[in-house]
Short mmCIF file of C-alpha atoms in Angstrom, two decimals:
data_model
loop_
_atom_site.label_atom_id
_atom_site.label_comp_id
_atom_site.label_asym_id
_atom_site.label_seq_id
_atom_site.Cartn_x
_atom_site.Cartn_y
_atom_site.Cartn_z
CA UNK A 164 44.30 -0.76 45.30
CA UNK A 165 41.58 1.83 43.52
CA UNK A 166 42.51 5.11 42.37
CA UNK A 167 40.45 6.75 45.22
CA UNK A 168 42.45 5.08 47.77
CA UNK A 169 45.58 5.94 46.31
CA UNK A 170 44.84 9.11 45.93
CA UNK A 171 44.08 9.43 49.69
CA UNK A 172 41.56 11.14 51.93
CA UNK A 173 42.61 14.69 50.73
CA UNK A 174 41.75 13.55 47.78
CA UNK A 175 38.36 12.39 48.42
CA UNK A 176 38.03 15.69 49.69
CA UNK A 177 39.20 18.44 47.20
CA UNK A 178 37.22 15.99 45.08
CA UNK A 179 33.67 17.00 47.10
CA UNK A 180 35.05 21.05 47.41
CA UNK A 181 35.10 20.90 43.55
CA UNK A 182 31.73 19.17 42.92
CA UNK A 183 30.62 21.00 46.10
CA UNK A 184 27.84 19.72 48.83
CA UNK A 185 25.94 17.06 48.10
CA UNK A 186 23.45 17.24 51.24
CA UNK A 187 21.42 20.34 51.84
CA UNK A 188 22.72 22.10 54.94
CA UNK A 189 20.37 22.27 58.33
CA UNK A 190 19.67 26.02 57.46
CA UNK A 191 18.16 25.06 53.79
CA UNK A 192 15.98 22.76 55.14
CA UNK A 193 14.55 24.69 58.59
CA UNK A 194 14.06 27.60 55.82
CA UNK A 195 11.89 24.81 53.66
CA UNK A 196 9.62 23.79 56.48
CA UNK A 197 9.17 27.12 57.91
CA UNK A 198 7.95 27.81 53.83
CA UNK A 199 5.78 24.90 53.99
CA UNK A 200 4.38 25.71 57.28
CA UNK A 201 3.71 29.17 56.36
CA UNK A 202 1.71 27.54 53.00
CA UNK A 203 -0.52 24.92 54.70
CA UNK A 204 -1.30 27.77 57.53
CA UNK A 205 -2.75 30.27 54.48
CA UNK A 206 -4.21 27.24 52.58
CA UNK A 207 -5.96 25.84 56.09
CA UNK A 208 -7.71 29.19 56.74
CA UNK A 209 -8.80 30.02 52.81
CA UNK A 210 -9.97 25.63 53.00
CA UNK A 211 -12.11 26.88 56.41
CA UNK A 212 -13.12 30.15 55.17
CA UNK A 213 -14.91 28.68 51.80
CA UNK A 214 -15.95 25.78 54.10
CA UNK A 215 -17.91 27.83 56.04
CA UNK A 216 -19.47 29.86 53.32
CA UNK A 217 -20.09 27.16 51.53
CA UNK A 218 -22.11 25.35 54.63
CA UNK A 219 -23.88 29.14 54.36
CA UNK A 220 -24.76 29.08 51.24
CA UNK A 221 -25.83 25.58 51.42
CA UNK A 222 -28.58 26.64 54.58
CA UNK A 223 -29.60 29.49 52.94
CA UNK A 224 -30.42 27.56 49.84
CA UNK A 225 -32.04 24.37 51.76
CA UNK A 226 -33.39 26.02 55.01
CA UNK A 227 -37.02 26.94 53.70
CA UNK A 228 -37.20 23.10 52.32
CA UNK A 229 -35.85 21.82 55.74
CA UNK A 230 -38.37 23.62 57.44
CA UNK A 231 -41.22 22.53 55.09
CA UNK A 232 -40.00 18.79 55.71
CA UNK A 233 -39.87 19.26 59.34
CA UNK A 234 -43.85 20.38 59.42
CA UNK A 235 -45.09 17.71 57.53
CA UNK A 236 -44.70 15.65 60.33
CA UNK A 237 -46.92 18.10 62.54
CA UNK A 238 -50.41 17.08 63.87
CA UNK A 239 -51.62 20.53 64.29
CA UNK A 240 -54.83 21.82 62.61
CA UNK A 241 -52.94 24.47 61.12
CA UNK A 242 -49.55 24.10 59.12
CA UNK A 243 -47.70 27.42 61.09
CA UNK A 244 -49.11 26.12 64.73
CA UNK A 245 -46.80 23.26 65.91
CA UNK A 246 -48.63 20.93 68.35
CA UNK A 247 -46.46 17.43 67.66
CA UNK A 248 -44.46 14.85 66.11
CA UNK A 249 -47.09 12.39 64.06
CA UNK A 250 -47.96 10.86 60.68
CA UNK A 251 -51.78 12.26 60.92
CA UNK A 252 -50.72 14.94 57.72
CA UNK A 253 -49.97 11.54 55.69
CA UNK A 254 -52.96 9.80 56.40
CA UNK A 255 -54.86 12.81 55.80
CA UNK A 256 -53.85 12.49 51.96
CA UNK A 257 -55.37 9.07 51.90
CA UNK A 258 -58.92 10.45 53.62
CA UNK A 259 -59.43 13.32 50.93
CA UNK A 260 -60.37 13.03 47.42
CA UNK A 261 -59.57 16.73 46.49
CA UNK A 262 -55.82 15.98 47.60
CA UNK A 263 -56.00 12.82 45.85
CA UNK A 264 -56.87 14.06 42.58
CA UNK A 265 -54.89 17.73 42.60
CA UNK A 266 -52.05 15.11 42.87
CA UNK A 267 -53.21 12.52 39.87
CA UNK A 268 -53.61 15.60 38.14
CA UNK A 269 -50.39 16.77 38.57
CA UNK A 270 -48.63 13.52 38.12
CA UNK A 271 -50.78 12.71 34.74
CA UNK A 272 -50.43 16.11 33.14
CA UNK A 273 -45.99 16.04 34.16
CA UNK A 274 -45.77 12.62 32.55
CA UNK A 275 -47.36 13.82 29.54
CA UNK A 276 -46.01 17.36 29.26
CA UNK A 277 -42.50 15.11 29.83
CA UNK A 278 -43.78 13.19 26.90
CA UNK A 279 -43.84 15.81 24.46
CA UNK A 280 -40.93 17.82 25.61
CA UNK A 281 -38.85 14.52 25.02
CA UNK A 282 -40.06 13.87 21.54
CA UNK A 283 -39.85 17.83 20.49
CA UNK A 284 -36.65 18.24 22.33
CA UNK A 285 -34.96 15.20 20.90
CA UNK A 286 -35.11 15.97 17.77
CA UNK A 287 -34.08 19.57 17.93
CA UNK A 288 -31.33 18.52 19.79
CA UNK A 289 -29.79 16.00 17.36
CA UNK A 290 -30.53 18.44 14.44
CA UNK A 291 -28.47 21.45 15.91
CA UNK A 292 -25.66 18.70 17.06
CA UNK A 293 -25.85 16.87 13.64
CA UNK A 294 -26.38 19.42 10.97
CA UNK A 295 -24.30 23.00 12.30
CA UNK A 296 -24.86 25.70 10.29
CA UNK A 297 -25.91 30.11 11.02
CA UNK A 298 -29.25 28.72 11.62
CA UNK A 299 -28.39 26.82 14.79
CA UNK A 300 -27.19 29.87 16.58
CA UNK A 301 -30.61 31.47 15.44
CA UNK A 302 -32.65 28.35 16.95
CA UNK A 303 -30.42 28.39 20.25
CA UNK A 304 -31.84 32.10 20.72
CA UNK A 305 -35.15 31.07 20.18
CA UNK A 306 -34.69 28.48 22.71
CA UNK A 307 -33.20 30.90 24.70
CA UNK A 308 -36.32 33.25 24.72
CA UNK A 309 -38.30 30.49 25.41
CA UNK A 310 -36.24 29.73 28.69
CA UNK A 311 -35.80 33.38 29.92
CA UNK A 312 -39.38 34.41 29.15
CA UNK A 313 -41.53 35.10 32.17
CA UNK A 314 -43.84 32.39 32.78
CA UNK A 315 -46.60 35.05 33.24
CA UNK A 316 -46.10 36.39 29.78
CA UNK A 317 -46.48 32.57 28.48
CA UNK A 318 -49.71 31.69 30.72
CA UNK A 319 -51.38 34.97 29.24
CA UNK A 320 -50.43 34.24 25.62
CA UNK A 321 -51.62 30.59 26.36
CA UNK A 322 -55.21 31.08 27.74
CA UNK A 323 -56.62 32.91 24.91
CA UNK A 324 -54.70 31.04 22.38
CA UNK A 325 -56.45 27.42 23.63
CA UNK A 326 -59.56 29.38 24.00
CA UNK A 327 -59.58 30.03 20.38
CA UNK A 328 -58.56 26.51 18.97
CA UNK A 329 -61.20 25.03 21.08
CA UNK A 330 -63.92 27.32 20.66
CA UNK A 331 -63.99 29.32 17.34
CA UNK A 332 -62.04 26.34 15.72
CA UNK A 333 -64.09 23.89 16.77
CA UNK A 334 -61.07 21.56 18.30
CA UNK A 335 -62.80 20.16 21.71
CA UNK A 336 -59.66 18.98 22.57
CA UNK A 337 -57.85 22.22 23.35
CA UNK A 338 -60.72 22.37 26.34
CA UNK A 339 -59.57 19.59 27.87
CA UNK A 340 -57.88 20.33 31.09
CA UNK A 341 -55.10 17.69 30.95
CA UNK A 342 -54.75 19.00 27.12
CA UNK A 343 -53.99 22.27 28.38
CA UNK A 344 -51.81 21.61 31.36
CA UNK A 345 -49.77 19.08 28.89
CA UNK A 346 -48.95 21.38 26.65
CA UNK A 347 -48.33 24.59 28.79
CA UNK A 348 -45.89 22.89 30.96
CA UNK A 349 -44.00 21.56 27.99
CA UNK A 350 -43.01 24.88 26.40
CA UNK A 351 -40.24 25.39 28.64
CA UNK A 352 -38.87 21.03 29.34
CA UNK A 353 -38.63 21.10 25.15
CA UNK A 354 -35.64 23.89 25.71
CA UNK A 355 -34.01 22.26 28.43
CA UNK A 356 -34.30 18.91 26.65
CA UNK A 357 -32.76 20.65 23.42
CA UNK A 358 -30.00 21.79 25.41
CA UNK A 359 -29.36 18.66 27.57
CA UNK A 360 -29.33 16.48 23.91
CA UNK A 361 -27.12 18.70 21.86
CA UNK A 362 -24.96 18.87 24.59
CA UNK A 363 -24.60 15.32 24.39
CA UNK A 364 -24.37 14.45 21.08
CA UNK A 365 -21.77 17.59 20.18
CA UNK A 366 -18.96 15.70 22.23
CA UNK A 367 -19.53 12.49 20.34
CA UNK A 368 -18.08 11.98 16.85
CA UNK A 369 -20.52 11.06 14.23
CA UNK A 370 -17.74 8.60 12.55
CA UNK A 371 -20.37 5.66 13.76
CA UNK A 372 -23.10 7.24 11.51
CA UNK A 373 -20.85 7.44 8.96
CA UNK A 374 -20.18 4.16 8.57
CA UNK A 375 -23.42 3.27 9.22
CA UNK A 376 -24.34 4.78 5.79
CA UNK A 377 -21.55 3.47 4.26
CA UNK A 378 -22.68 -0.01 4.94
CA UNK A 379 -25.88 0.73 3.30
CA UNK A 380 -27.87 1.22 6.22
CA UNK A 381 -31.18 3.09 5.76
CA UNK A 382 -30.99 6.45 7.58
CA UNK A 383 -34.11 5.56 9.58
CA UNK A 384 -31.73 2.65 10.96
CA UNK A 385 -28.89 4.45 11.58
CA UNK A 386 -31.27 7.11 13.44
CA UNK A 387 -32.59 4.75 15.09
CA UNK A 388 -29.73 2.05 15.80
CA UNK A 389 -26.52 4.71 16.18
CA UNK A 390 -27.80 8.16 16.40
CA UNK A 391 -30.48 7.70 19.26
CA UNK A 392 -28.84 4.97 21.01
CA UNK A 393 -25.54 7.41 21.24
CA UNK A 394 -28.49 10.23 22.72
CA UNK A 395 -30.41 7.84 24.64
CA UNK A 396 -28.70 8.45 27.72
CA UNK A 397 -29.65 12.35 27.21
CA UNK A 398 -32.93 11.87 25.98
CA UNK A 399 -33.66 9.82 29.10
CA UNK A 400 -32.19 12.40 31.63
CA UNK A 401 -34.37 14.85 29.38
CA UNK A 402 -37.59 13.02 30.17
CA UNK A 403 -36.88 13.02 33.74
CA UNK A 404 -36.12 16.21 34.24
CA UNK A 405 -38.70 17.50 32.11
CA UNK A 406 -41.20 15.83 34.60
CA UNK A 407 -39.55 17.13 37.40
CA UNK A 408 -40.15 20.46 35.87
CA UNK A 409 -43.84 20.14 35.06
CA UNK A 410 -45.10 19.06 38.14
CA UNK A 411 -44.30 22.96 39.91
CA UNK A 412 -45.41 25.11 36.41
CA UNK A 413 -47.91 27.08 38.80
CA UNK A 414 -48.21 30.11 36.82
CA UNK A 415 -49.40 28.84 33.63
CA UNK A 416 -51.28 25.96 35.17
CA UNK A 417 -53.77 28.37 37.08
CA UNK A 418 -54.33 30.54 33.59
CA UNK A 419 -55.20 26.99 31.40
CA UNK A 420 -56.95 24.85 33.72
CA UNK A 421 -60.48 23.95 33.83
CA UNK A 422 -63.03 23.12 36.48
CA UNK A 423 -62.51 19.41 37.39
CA UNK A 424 -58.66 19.09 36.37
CA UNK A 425 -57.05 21.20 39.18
CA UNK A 426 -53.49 20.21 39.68
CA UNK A 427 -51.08 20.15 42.49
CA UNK A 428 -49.60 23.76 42.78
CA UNK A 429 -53.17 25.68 42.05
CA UNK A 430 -54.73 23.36 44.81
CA UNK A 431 -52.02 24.69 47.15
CA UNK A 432 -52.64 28.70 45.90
CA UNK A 433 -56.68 27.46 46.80
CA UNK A 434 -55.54 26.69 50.10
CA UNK A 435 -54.03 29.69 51.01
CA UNK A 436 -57.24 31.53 51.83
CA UNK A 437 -58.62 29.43 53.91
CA UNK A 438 -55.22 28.75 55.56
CA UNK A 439 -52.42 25.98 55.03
CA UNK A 440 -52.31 22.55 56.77
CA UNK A 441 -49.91 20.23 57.66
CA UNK A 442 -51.00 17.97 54.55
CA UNK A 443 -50.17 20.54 52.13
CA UNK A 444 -46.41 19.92 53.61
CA UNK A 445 -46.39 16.57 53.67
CA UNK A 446 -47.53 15.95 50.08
CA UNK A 447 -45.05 18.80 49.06
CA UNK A 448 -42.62 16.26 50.87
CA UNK A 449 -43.59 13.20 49.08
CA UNK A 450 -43.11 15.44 45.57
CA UNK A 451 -39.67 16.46 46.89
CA UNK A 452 -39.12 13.31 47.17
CA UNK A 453 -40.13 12.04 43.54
CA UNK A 454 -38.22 14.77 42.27
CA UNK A 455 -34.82 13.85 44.36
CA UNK A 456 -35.58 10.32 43.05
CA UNK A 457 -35.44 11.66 39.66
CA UNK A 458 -32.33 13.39 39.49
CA UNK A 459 -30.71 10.61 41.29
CA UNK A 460 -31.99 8.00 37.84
CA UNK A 461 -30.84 11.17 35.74
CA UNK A 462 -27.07 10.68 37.63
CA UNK A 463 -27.18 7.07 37.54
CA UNK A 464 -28.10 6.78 33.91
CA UNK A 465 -25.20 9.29 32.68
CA UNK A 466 -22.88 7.46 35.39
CA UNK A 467 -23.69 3.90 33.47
CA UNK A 468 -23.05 5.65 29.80
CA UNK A 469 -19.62 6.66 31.28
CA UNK A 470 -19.83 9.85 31.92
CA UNK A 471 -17.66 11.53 34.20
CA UNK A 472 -19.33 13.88 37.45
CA UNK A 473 -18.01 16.90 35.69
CA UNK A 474 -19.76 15.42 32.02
CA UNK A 475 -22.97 14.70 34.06
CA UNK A 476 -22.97 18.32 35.31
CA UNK A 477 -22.56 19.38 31.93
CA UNK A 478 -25.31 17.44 29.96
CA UNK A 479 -27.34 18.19 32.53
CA UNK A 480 -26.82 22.20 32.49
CA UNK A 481 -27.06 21.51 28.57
CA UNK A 482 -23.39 23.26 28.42
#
């Protein structure tokens, strides 16, 4: 026989009066759902309330390009007069050579303005990451100016600056068109690549480079073999959305161009006058769409390095 059954069932129940209940009672636990209930109710309408301003927000942000998508598929004469559904806008771009090379333009002048923003941006980037000092916050305002400076101010201080270099100094090149486009739409993609590359390489430890140097490596190799490959993923993401930047800069690019290298955006400022057509839409549409493609690489080649969403966001934001 065990002590509890010795002890009997008056036992067993002084026993649970001294250790009191060990089962919540039916009031405690109606109380507890009618708290829970009361929770999820306040949570569902704040979850629908941002829902909906968020879906706002989101129309108000996309609605112009929505609409601007939408008429590139019209086969009016005029871009604002809808007359139908068609492709004719698209196979317009194929019939006109004006189109055609406002767009080559464009496209050449992005790639190379992406060019030199990389290369500039790069290395600024893994110097203010790699050697921190006073004079990095100094550069960072610099870069700074550069970013919040009207482009206005920049296409003014640019046309008379290439018209001196290529006429009282003699330097033809600086009257190229594609010279000019190149380099105005770069001023601003060098910032955001500085920012998108120190951003990068300020999370990562430079323990790697260390050792690099301790094993005798040349620093040209470890720059090249540890240092970039660590900022490669930036430096790409850089590139791409450099050239996703230059192919809009319309402000400087009507102040520098030259007769015969008319890009994209000034062709579209042209048309204006005269009034816009449906092609103007769709070829905006096709450049919306090179652009979306290029973020997407940007994403995908930050996802592959490891990054996490909230890391991508944050290289990409230079933060």
């Amino acid at each position: 026989m065990t002590l509890r059954q010795a002890q009997g069932p008056g036992a067993a129940q002084g026993s649970g009066a001294a250790h009191g209940p060990t089962h919540p009672t039916t009031e405690s636990i109606l109380r507890a759902n009618s708290t829970v209930k009361v929770a999820r109710a306040r949570r569902s309408w704040s979850d629908i309330a941002f829902a909906v301003w968020g879906v706002l927000v989101m129309l108000f942000l996309f609605a112009p390009i929505i609409v601007i998508v939408i008429y590139s598929f019209n086969t009016g004469r005029l871009l604002v007069s809808w007359d139908g559904f068609g492709l004719d806008a698209f196979a317009t771009i194929l019939e006109k050579p004006a189109i055609q090379s406002a767009v080559r333009v464009s496209l050449v002048t992005a790639f190379i303005a992406a060019i030199i923003a990389t290369a500039l941006g790069t290395l600024a980037g893994i110097a203010m990451a790699r050697y921190p000092g006073k004079w990095v916050w100094w550069f960072l305002g610099l870069l700074l100016l550069v970013s919040v400076t009207p482009e206005i101010v920049d296409a003014v201080a640019l046309l008379p600056f290439f018209v001196w270099l290529g006429q009282d100094m003699g330097l033809t090149m600086f009257s190229d068109g594609i010279v000019r486009l190149s380099i105005g739409s770069s001023l601003f993609s060098t910032a955001v690549v500085s920012y998108i590359v120190r951003a990068r390489l300020i999370g990562q430890d430079a323990n790697l480079e260390e050792a690099s140097g301790d094993l005798y490596a040349k620093p040209i190799t470890t720059f090249r073999r540890v240092t970039l490959a660590l900022a490669l993923p930036a430096v790409l993401a850089g590139f791409l959305l450099a050239f996703t930047l230059a192919l809009d800069n319309t402000i400087v690019a009507a102040f520098v161009q030259v007769s015969g290298t008319t890009p994209w955006p000034v062709y579209v400022l042209s048309a204006v006058r005269s009034g816009l057509r449906p092609e103007i839409a769709a070829v905006s549409t096709v450049m919306l769409l090179l652009t979306l493609v290029a973020l997407a690489l940007v994403a995908l080649v930050l996802r592959r390095a490891g990054d996490s969403p909230t890391e991508i966001a944050r290289t990409m934001t230079g933060g």
